[in-house]
mmCIF file of C-alpha atoms and ligand atoms in Angstrom:
data_model
loop_
_atom_site.group_PDB
_atom_site.id
_atom_site.type_symbol
_atom_site.label_atom_id
_atom_site.label_comp_id
_atom_site.label_asym_id
_atom_site.label_seq_id
_atom_site.Cartn_x
_atom_site.Cartn_y
_atom_site.Cartn_z
ATOM 1 C CA MET A 6 -211.021 -112.057 -13.294
ATOM 2 C CA LYS A 7 -210.127 -115.104 -11.360
ATOM 3 C CA ALA A 8 -206.731 -116.260 -11.325
ATOM 4 C CA LEU A 9 -205.356 -119.838 -10.345
ATOM 5 C CA VAL A 10 -201.723 -120.522 -9.445
ATOM 6 C CA ALA A 11 -200.236 -123.775 -8.923
ATOM 7 C CA VAL A 12 -197.719 -124.170 -6.112
ATOM 8 C CA LYS A 13 -195.519 -127.206 -5.395
ATOM 9 C CA ARG A 14 -193.830 -128.249 -1.881
ATOM 10 C CA VAL A 15 -190.144 -129.183 -3.013
ATOM 11 C CA VAL A 16 -186.981 -129.523 -1.245
ATOM 12 C CA ASP A 17 -185.703 -125.938 -0.353
ATOM 13 C CA ALA A 18 -183.636 -124.534 -3.129
ATOM 14 C CA ASN A 19 -180.448 -124.155 -0.666
ATOM 15 C CA VAL A 20 -180.490 -127.492 0.605
ATOM 16 C CA LYS A 21 -178.087 -130.022 -0.657
ATOM 17 C CA VAL A 22 -179.994 -133.035 -1.606
ATOM 18 C CA ARG A 23 -178.845 -136.521 -0.913
ATOM 19 C CA VAL A 24 -179.918 -139.630 -2.868
ATOM 20 C CA LYS A 25 -181.671 -142.277 -1.003
ATOM 21 C CA SER A 26 -179.409 -145.419 -0.636
ATOM 22 C CA ASP A 27 -181.779 -147.699 -2.831
ATOM 23 C CA GLN A 28 -181.416 -145.052 -5.484
ATOM 24 C CA SER A 29 -185.348 -144.777 -5.618
ATOM 25 C CA GLY A 30 -185.157 -141.001 -5.208
ATOM 26 C CA VAL A 31 -184.163 -137.985 -3.185
ATOM 27 C CA ASP A 32 -184.131 -138.350 0.367
ATOM 28 C CA ILE A 33 -186.669 -135.720 1.714
ATOM 29 C CA ALA A 34 -186.827 -137.073 5.443
ATOM 30 C CA ASN A 35 -185.875 -134.120 7.873
ATOM 31 C CA VAL A 36 -184.942 -131.801 5.063
ATOM 32 C CA LYS A 37 -186.251 -128.171 4.730
ATOM 33 C CA MET A 38 -189.192 -128.012 2.349
ATOM 34 C CA SER A 39 -190.396 -124.685 0.789
ATOM 35 C CA MET A 40 -192.344 -123.391 -2.311
ATOM 36 C CA ASN A 41 -190.870 -124.138 -5.604
ATOM 37 C CA SER A 42 -189.074 -120.763 -6.654
ATOM 38 C CA PHE A 43 -190.786 -120.342 -9.909
ATOM 39 C CA ASP A 44 -194.176 -120.858 -8.123
ATOM 40 C CA GLU A 45 -193.226 -117.950 -5.623
ATOM 41 C CA ILE A 46 -192.826 -115.923 -8.930
ATOM 42 C CA ALA A 47 -196.328 -117.255 -10.209
ATOM 43 C CA VAL A 48 -198.007 -116.172 -7.168
ATOM 44 C CA GLU A 49 -196.272 -112.897 -6.849
ATOM 45 C CA GLU A 50 -197.370 -112.086 -10.426
ATOM 46 C CA ALA A 51 -201.129 -112.882 -9.784
ATOM 47 C CA VAL A 52 -200.858 -110.844 -6.684
ATOM 48 C CA ARG A 53 -199.561 -107.941 -8.593
ATOM 49 C CA LEU A 54 -202.411 -108.288 -11.118
ATOM 50 C CA LYS A 55 -204.737 -108.185 -8.240
ATOM 51 C CA GLU A 56 -203.088 -104.928 -6.788
ATOM 52 C CA LYS A 57 -203.585 -103.348 -10.141
ATOM 53 C CA GLY A 58 -207.308 -104.347 -10.210
ATOM 54 C CA THR A 59 -207.007 -106.728 -13.083
ATOM 55 C CA VAL A 60 -207.565 -109.938 -10.955
ATOM 56 C CA THR A 61 -210.347 -110.114 -8.406
ATOM 57 C CA GLU A 62 -209.550 -113.525 -6.791
ATOM 58 C CA ILE A 63 -206.563 -115.631 -6.651
ATOM 59 C CA VAL A 64 -206.922 -119.340 -5.780
ATOM 60 C CA ALA A 65 -203.857 -121.387 -5.199
ATOM 61 C CA VAL A 66 -203.685 -125.160 -5.836
ATOM 62 C CA SER A 67 -200.974 -127.754 -4.498
ATOM 63 C CA CYS A 68 -201.214 -131.392 -4.876
ATOM 64 C CA GLY A 69 -199.085 -133.226 -2.332
ATOM 65 C CA PRO A 70 -198.927 -134.610 1.138
ATOM 66 C CA ALA A 71 -200.980 -132.896 4.031
ATOM 67 C CA LYS A 72 -197.748 -130.735 4.678
ATOM 68 C CA ALA A 73 -198.390 -129.003 1.282
ATOM 69 C CA GLU A 74 -200.792 -126.887 3.353
ATOM 70 C CA GLU A 75 -197.842 -124.968 4.527
ATOM 71 C CA THR A 76 -196.987 -124.184 0.970
ATOM 72 C CA LEU A 77 -200.610 -123.106 0.380
ATOM 73 C CA ARG A 78 -200.446 -121.055 3.542
ATOM 74 C CA THR A 79 -197.419 -119.088 2.085
ATOM 75 C CA ALA A 80 -199.258 -118.504 -0.943
ATOM 76 C CA MET A 81 -201.978 -116.934 0.862
ATOM 77 C CA ALA A 82 -199.616 -114.858 3.046
ATOM 78 C CA MET A 83 -198.388 -113.640 -0.152
ATOM 79 C CA GLY A 84 -201.867 -112.644 -1.262
ATOM 80 C CA ALA A 85 -203.775 -115.526 -2.630
ATOM 81 C CA ASP A 86 -207.368 -115.427 -1.337
ATOM 82 C CA ARG A 87 -207.989 -119.191 -0.782
ATOM 83 C CA GLY A 88 -206.325 -122.603 -1.237
ATOM 84 C CA VAL A 89 -207.037 -126.070 -2.820
ATOM 85 C CA LEU A 90 -204.989 -129.005 -1.197
ATOM 86 C CA VAL A 91 -205.203 -132.175 -3.431
ATOM 87 C CA GLU A 92 -203.933 -134.838 -1.305
ATOM 88 C CA ALA A 93 -201.660 -137.188 -3.281
ATOM 89 C CA GLU A 94 -197.938 -137.963 -3.341
ATOM 90 C CA ASP A 95 -195.445 -138.268 -5.981
ATOM 91 C CA LEU A 96 -197.558 -137.196 -8.913
ATOM 92 C CA GLN A 97 -196.085 -136.982 -12.498
ATOM 93 C CA PRO A 98 -196.711 -134.040 -14.588
ATOM 94 C CA LEU A 99 -199.329 -135.340 -16.493
ATOM 95 C CA ALA A 100 -201.305 -136.483 -13.319
ATOM 96 C CA VAL A 101 -200.786 -132.915 -11.859
ATOM 97 C CA ALA A 102 -202.116 -131.348 -15.111
ATOM 98 C CA LYS A 103 -205.196 -133.670 -15.230
ATOM 99 C CA VAL A 104 -205.811 -132.571 -11.398
ATOM 100 C CA LEU A 105 -205.267 -129.047 -12.394
ATOM 101 C CA LYS A 106 -207.694 -129.321 -15.199
ATOM 102 C CA ALA A 107 -210.358 -130.689 -13.016
ATOM 103 C CA ILE A 108 -210.060 -127.754 -10.784
ATOM 104 C CA VAL A 109 -209.871 -125.357 -13.679
ATOM 105 C CA ASP A 110 -213.161 -126.926 -14.922
ATOM 106 C CA LYS A 111 -214.793 -126.127 -11.355
ATOM 107 C CA GLU A 112 -213.374 -122.908 -10.651
ATOM 108 C CA GLN A 113 -213.507 -121.264 -14.223
ATOM 109 C CA PRO A 114 -210.306 -119.097 -13.850
ATOM 110 C CA GLN A 115 -209.655 -116.608 -16.708
ATOM 111 C CA LEU A 116 -205.696 -117.222 -15.928
ATOM 112 C CA VAL A 117 -203.634 -119.722 -14.662
ATOM 113 C CA ILE A 118 -200.110 -119.310 -13.889
ATOM 114 C CA VAL A 119 -197.825 -122.182 -12.918
ATOM 115 C CA GLY A 120 -194.049 -122.216 -12.576
ATOM 116 C CA LYS A 121 -191.835 -122.653 -15.493
ATOM 117 C CA GLN A 122 -190.442 -125.917 -13.701
ATOM 118 C CA ALA A 123 -190.433 -127.575 -10.275
ATOM 119 C CA ILE A 124 -186.826 -127.444 -9.213
ATOM 120 C CA ASP A 125 -187.058 -131.151 -7.927
ATOM 121 C CA GLY A 126 -187.954 -133.094 -10.909
ATOM 122 C CA ASP A 127 -186.992 -130.290 -13.404
ATOM 123 C CA ASN A 128 -189.719 -131.520 -15.760
ATOM 124 C CA GLY A 129 -191.143 -128.306 -17.311
ATOM 125 C CA GLN A 130 -194.170 -130.035 -18.504
ATOM 126 C CA THR A 131 -196.906 -129.261 -16.333
ATOM 127 C CA GLY A 132 -198.278 -125.999 -17.791
ATOM 128 C CA GLN A 133 -197.781 -127.111 -21.384
ATOM 129 C CA MET A 134 -199.800 -130.453 -20.583
ATOM 130 C CA LEU A 135 -202.602 -128.386 -18.848
ATOM 131 C CA ALA A 136 -202.931 -125.970 -21.802
ATOM 132 C CA ALA A 137 -203.286 -129.035 -24.232
ATOM 133 C CA LEU A 138 -205.880 -130.491 -21.799
ATOM 134 C CA LEU A 139 -207.701 -127.478 -21.456
ATOM 135 C CA ASP A 140 -207.172 -126.561 -25.161
ATOM 136 C CA TRP A 141 -206.171 -123.135 -24.213
ATOM 137 C CA PRO A 142 -203.420 -120.759 -25.571
ATOM 138 C CA GLN A 143 -200.137 -121.003 -23.506
ATOM 139 C CA ALA A 144 -197.113 -118.951 -23.027
ATOM 140 C CA VAL A 145 -194.137 -120.498 -21.280
ATOM 141 C CA SER A 146 -191.119 -119.014 -19.793
ATOM 142 C CA ALA A 147 -192.968 -115.501 -19.460
ATOM 143 C CA SER A 148 -190.640 -112.744 -18.428
ATOM 144 C CA LYS A 149 -193.599 -109.957 -18.501
ATOM 145 C CA VAL A 150 -197.165 -110.141 -18.494
ATOM 146 C CA GLU A 151 -199.758 -107.388 -19.354
ATOM 147 C CA VAL A 152 -203.478 -108.063 -19.198
ATOM 148 C CA ALA A 153 -205.477 -105.763 -21.519
ATOM 149 C CA GLY A 154 -209.326 -106.657 -21.819
ATOM 150 C CA ASP A 155 -209.673 -110.433 -22.889
ATOM 151 C CA LYS A 156 -206.057 -110.741 -24.015
ATOM 152 C CA VAL A 157 -202.891 -110.986 -22.164
ATOM 153 C CA LYS A 158 -199.489 -110.016 -23.836
ATOM 154 C CA VAL A 159 -196.463 -112.027 -22.564
ATOM 155 C CA THR A 160 -192.812 -111.280 -23.253
ATOM 156 C CA ARG A 161 -190.474 -114.370 -23.363
ATOM 157 C CA GLU A 162 -186.728 -114.141 -23.608
ATOM 158 C CA ILE A 163 -185.619 -116.490 -26.355
ATOM 159 C CA ASP A 164 -182.283 -117.233 -27.595
ATOM 160 C CA GLY A 165 -180.655 -113.816 -28.500
ATOM 161 C CA GLY A 166 -183.626 -111.849 -27.807
ATOM 162 C CA LYS A 167 -187.311 -111.319 -26.663
ATOM 163 C CA GLU A 168 -190.491 -112.634 -28.087
ATOM 164 C CA THR A 169 -193.925 -110.954 -27.453
ATOM 165 C CA LEU A 170 -197.083 -113.076 -27.885
ATOM 166 C CA GLU A 171 -200.712 -112.104 -27.450
ATOM 167 C CA LEU A 172 -202.861 -114.644 -26.174
ATOM 168 C CA ALA A 173 -206.909 -114.791 -26.024
ATOM 169 C CA LEU A 174 -207.970 -115.424 -22.343
ATOM 170 C CA PRO A 175 -208.495 -117.844 -20.728
ATOM 171 C CA ALA A 176 -204.914 -118.978 -20.860
ATOM 172 C CA VAL A 177 -202.069 -120.889 -19.113
ATOM 173 C CA LEU A 178 -198.771 -119.107 -18.592
ATOM 174 C CA THR A 179 -195.653 -120.420 -16.906
ATOM 175 C CA ALA A 180 -193.470 -118.105 -15.111
ATOM 176 C CA ASP A 181 -189.668 -117.661 -15.701
ATOM 177 C CA LEU A 182 -187.050 -115.817 -13.211
ATOM 178 C CA GLN A 183 -187.228 -112.544 -14.750
ATOM 179 C CA LEU A 184 -190.793 -112.035 -14.387
ATOM 180 C CA ASN A 185 -190.599 -110.299 -10.973
ATOM 181 C CA GLU A 186 -188.992 -110.676 -7.652
ATOM 182 C CA PRO A 187 -191.372 -112.452 -5.172
ATOM 183 C CA ARG A 188 -192.171 -110.316 -1.905
ATOM 184 C CA HIS A 189 -191.271 -111.622 1.622
ATOM 185 C CA THR A 190 -194.084 -112.413 3.812
ATOM 186 C CA LYS A 191 -194.659 -110.372 6.804
ATOM 187 C CA LEU A 192 -195.947 -111.643 10.262
ATOM 188 C CA PRO A 193 -199.222 -110.191 10.014
ATOM 189 C CA ASP A 194 -199.958 -111.528 6.589
ATOM 190 C CA ILE A 195 -198.782 -114.794 7.725
ATOM 191 C CA MET A 196 -201.188 -114.702 10.727
ATOM 192 C CA LYS A 197 -204.039 -113.589 8.347
ATOM 193 C CA ALA A 198 -203.346 -116.544 6.099
ATOM 194 C CA LYS A 199 -204.089 -118.981 8.749
ATOM 195 C CA LYS A 200 -207.624 -117.744 8.549
ATOM 196 C CA LYS A 201 -208.036 -117.884 4.703
ATOM 197 C CA PRO A 202 -210.350 -120.747 3.465
ATOM 198 C CA LEU A 203 -208.529 -124.283 2.507
ATOM 199 C CA GLU A 204 -210.283 -126.712 0.711
ATOM 200 C CA LYS A 205 -208.959 -130.362 0.837
ATOM 201 C CA THR A 206 -209.749 -132.960 -1.716
ATOM 202 C CA LYS A 207 -208.236 -135.937 -3.285
ATOM 203 C CA PRO A 208 -207.649 -136.758 -7.415
ATOM 204 C CA ALA A 209 -210.439 -139.704 -7.023
ATOM 205 C CA ASP A 210 -212.995 -137.091 -5.597
ATOM 206 C CA LEU A 211 -212.158 -134.862 -8.660
ATOM 207 C CA GLY A 212 -212.758 -137.966 -10.928
ATOM 208 C CA VAL A 213 -209.051 -138.088 -11.872
ATOM 209 C CA ASP A 214 -207.042 -141.315 -12.436
ATOM 210 C CA THR A 215 -203.288 -140.421 -11.521
ATOM 211 C CA ALA A 216 -202.184 -143.910 -12.672
ATOM 212 C CA SER A 217 -198.714 -143.372 -14.622
ATOM 213 C CA GLY A 218 -197.126 -145.064 -17.424
ATOM 214 C CA LEU A 219 -193.901 -143.706 -16.279
ATOM 215 C CA LYS A 220 -191.775 -145.116 -13.832
ATOM 216 C CA VAL A 221 -188.378 -143.775 -12.263
ATOM 217 C CA VAL A 222 -185.944 -146.412 -12.714
ATOM 218 C CA LYS A 223 -182.974 -145.026 -10.784
ATOM 219 C CA VAL A 224 -181.916 -141.774 -9.310
ATOM 220 C CA SER A 225 -178.058 -141.255 -8.821
ATOM 221 C CA GLU A 226 -175.657 -138.669 -7.792
ATOM 222 C CA PRO A 227 -173.547 -136.898 -10.379
ATOM 223 C CA PRO A 228 -169.937 -138.537 -10.471
ATOM 224 C CA ALA A 229 -167.395 -136.974 -8.081
ATOM 225 C CA ARG A 230 -165.214 -134.499 -9.628
ATOM 226 C CA LYS A 231 -161.375 -135.618 -9.636
ATOM 227 C CA GLU A 232 -158.940 -133.725 -7.919
ATOM 228 C CA GLY A 233 -157.049 -131.270 -9.888
ATOM 229 C CA VAL A 234 -153.189 -130.767 -10.340
ATOM 230 C CA LYS A 235 -151.120 -127.582 -10.105
ATOM 231 C CA VAL A 236 -148.851 -127.256 -13.238
ATOM 232 C CA PRO A 237 -145.561 -125.082 -12.560
ATOM 233 C CA ASP A 238 -145.695 -123.223 -16.220
ATOM 234 C CA VAL A 239 -147.627 -122.840 -19.438
ATOM 235 C CA ALA A 240 -145.181 -125.577 -21.192
ATOM 236 C CA THR A 241 -146.127 -128.202 -18.928
ATOM 237 C CA LEU A 242 -149.904 -127.229 -19.201
ATOM 238 C CA VAL A 243 -149.391 -127.576 -22.844
ATOM 239 C CA ASP A 244 -147.741 -130.838 -22.601
ATOM 240 C CA LYS A 245 -150.334 -132.255 -20.399
ATOM 241 C CA LEU A 246 -153.101 -131.142 -22.503
ATOM 242 C CA ARG A 247 -151.410 -132.537 -25.481
ATOM 243 C CA ASN A 248 -149.911 -135.839 -24.360
ATOM 244 C CA GLU A 249 -152.265 -136.805 -21.249
ATOM 245 C CA ALA A 250 -155.673 -135.299 -21.693
ATOM 246 C CA LYS A 251 -155.037 -135.430 -25.693
ATOM 247 C CA VAL A 252 -157.502 -132.355 -26.031
ATOM 248 C CA ILE A 253 -155.322 -130.401 -28.216
HETATM 249 P P1 AMP B 9 -192.860 -129.601 -13.484
HETATM 250 O O1 AMP B 9 -193.801 -129.598 -14.779
HETATM 251 O O2 AMP B 9 -193.055 -130.475 -12.724
HETATM 252 O O3 AMP B 9 -191.333 -128.950 -13.944
HETATM 253 O O4 AMP B 9 -193.690 -128.477 -12.896
HETATM 254 C C1 AMP B 9 -193.952 -126.894 -13.564
HETATM 255 C C2 AMP B 9 -195.036 -126.401 -12.713
HETATM 256 O O5 AMP B 9 -196.170 -127.033 -12.655
HETATM 257 C C3 AMP B 9 -194.704 -125.976 -11.162
HETATM 258 O O6 AMP B 9 -193.727 -124.827 -11.214
HETATM 259 C C4 AMP B 9 -195.829 -125.750 -10.372
HETATM 260 O O7 AMP B 9 -196.290 -124.602 -10.841
HETATM 261 C C5 AMP B 9 -196.715 -126.785 -11.257
HETATM 262 N N1 AMP B 9 -196.734 -128.280 -10.429
HETATM 263 C C6 AMP B 9 -195.918 -129.393 -10.735
HETATM 264 N N2 AMP B 9 -196.353 -130.232 -9.801
HETATM 265 C C7 AMP B 9 -197.194 -129.652 -9.004
HETATM 266 C C8 AMP B 9 -197.759 -130.146 -7.783
HETATM 267 N N3 AMP B 9 -197.519 -131.407 -7.310
HETATM 268 N N4 AMP B 9 -198.642 -129.399 -7.119
HETATM 269 C C9 AMP B 9 -198.915 -128.159 -7.432
HETATM 270 N N5 AMP B 9 -198.319 -127.547 -8.609
HETATM 271 C C10 AMP B 9 -197.501 -128.353 -9.337
#
């Protein structure tokens, strides 16, 4: 069984992002970039399925600038067999889903695992749109995945409990935090990953039009928090809540 995983290059989760002065987006110049955290989980799950003998080949796909090759190399160091870099910048989720569909049509995987969301745009749309474009069943926010024959059983944490779904393969899954803990890559694996095959292509070569009907109007920082005050006793606190904040 072939598995396809989508990995996005995003600002590292530990970086405090800054908004560009013209409010057109987040400043990524000289900022540490990494694989999107949920995509590490997606890759880890595919690798575990390969280690179990369920999956035989893992193809990692990234849409992004030339530097997204690093993200693909990380996926390959974790255990993906090869990478596909689709060179394009600032694609919206629908455009990414269209690109992924074109690659799925070509590669014919039985299982596609993407992250539940990219931590930069927090869209949480790509997996769902891809499943719709392919007309495949989908299970989002997976916290447990079990493949048996031509079916996959997926557990999802939902409000107040768990839901278990059974999907006929081929299917699209999106990975949630509880699914697994991604492995750290070791130097020999990083070295091996440098030699794994990496194909480069462009949306136009895949016949995909990435034009979008969506425009980011403005990106702004959250308002700065006002300084707090210390109150000497409970009576003063109650008085302030009642007469100043007017919340009680
Ligand atoms: P989003 O819908 O943008 O929150 O992204 C959800 C998931 O889709 C991510 O976790 C990735 O697995 C995948 N994805 C989104 N954008 C890209 C991209 N540019 N390249 C590769 N995968 C992507």
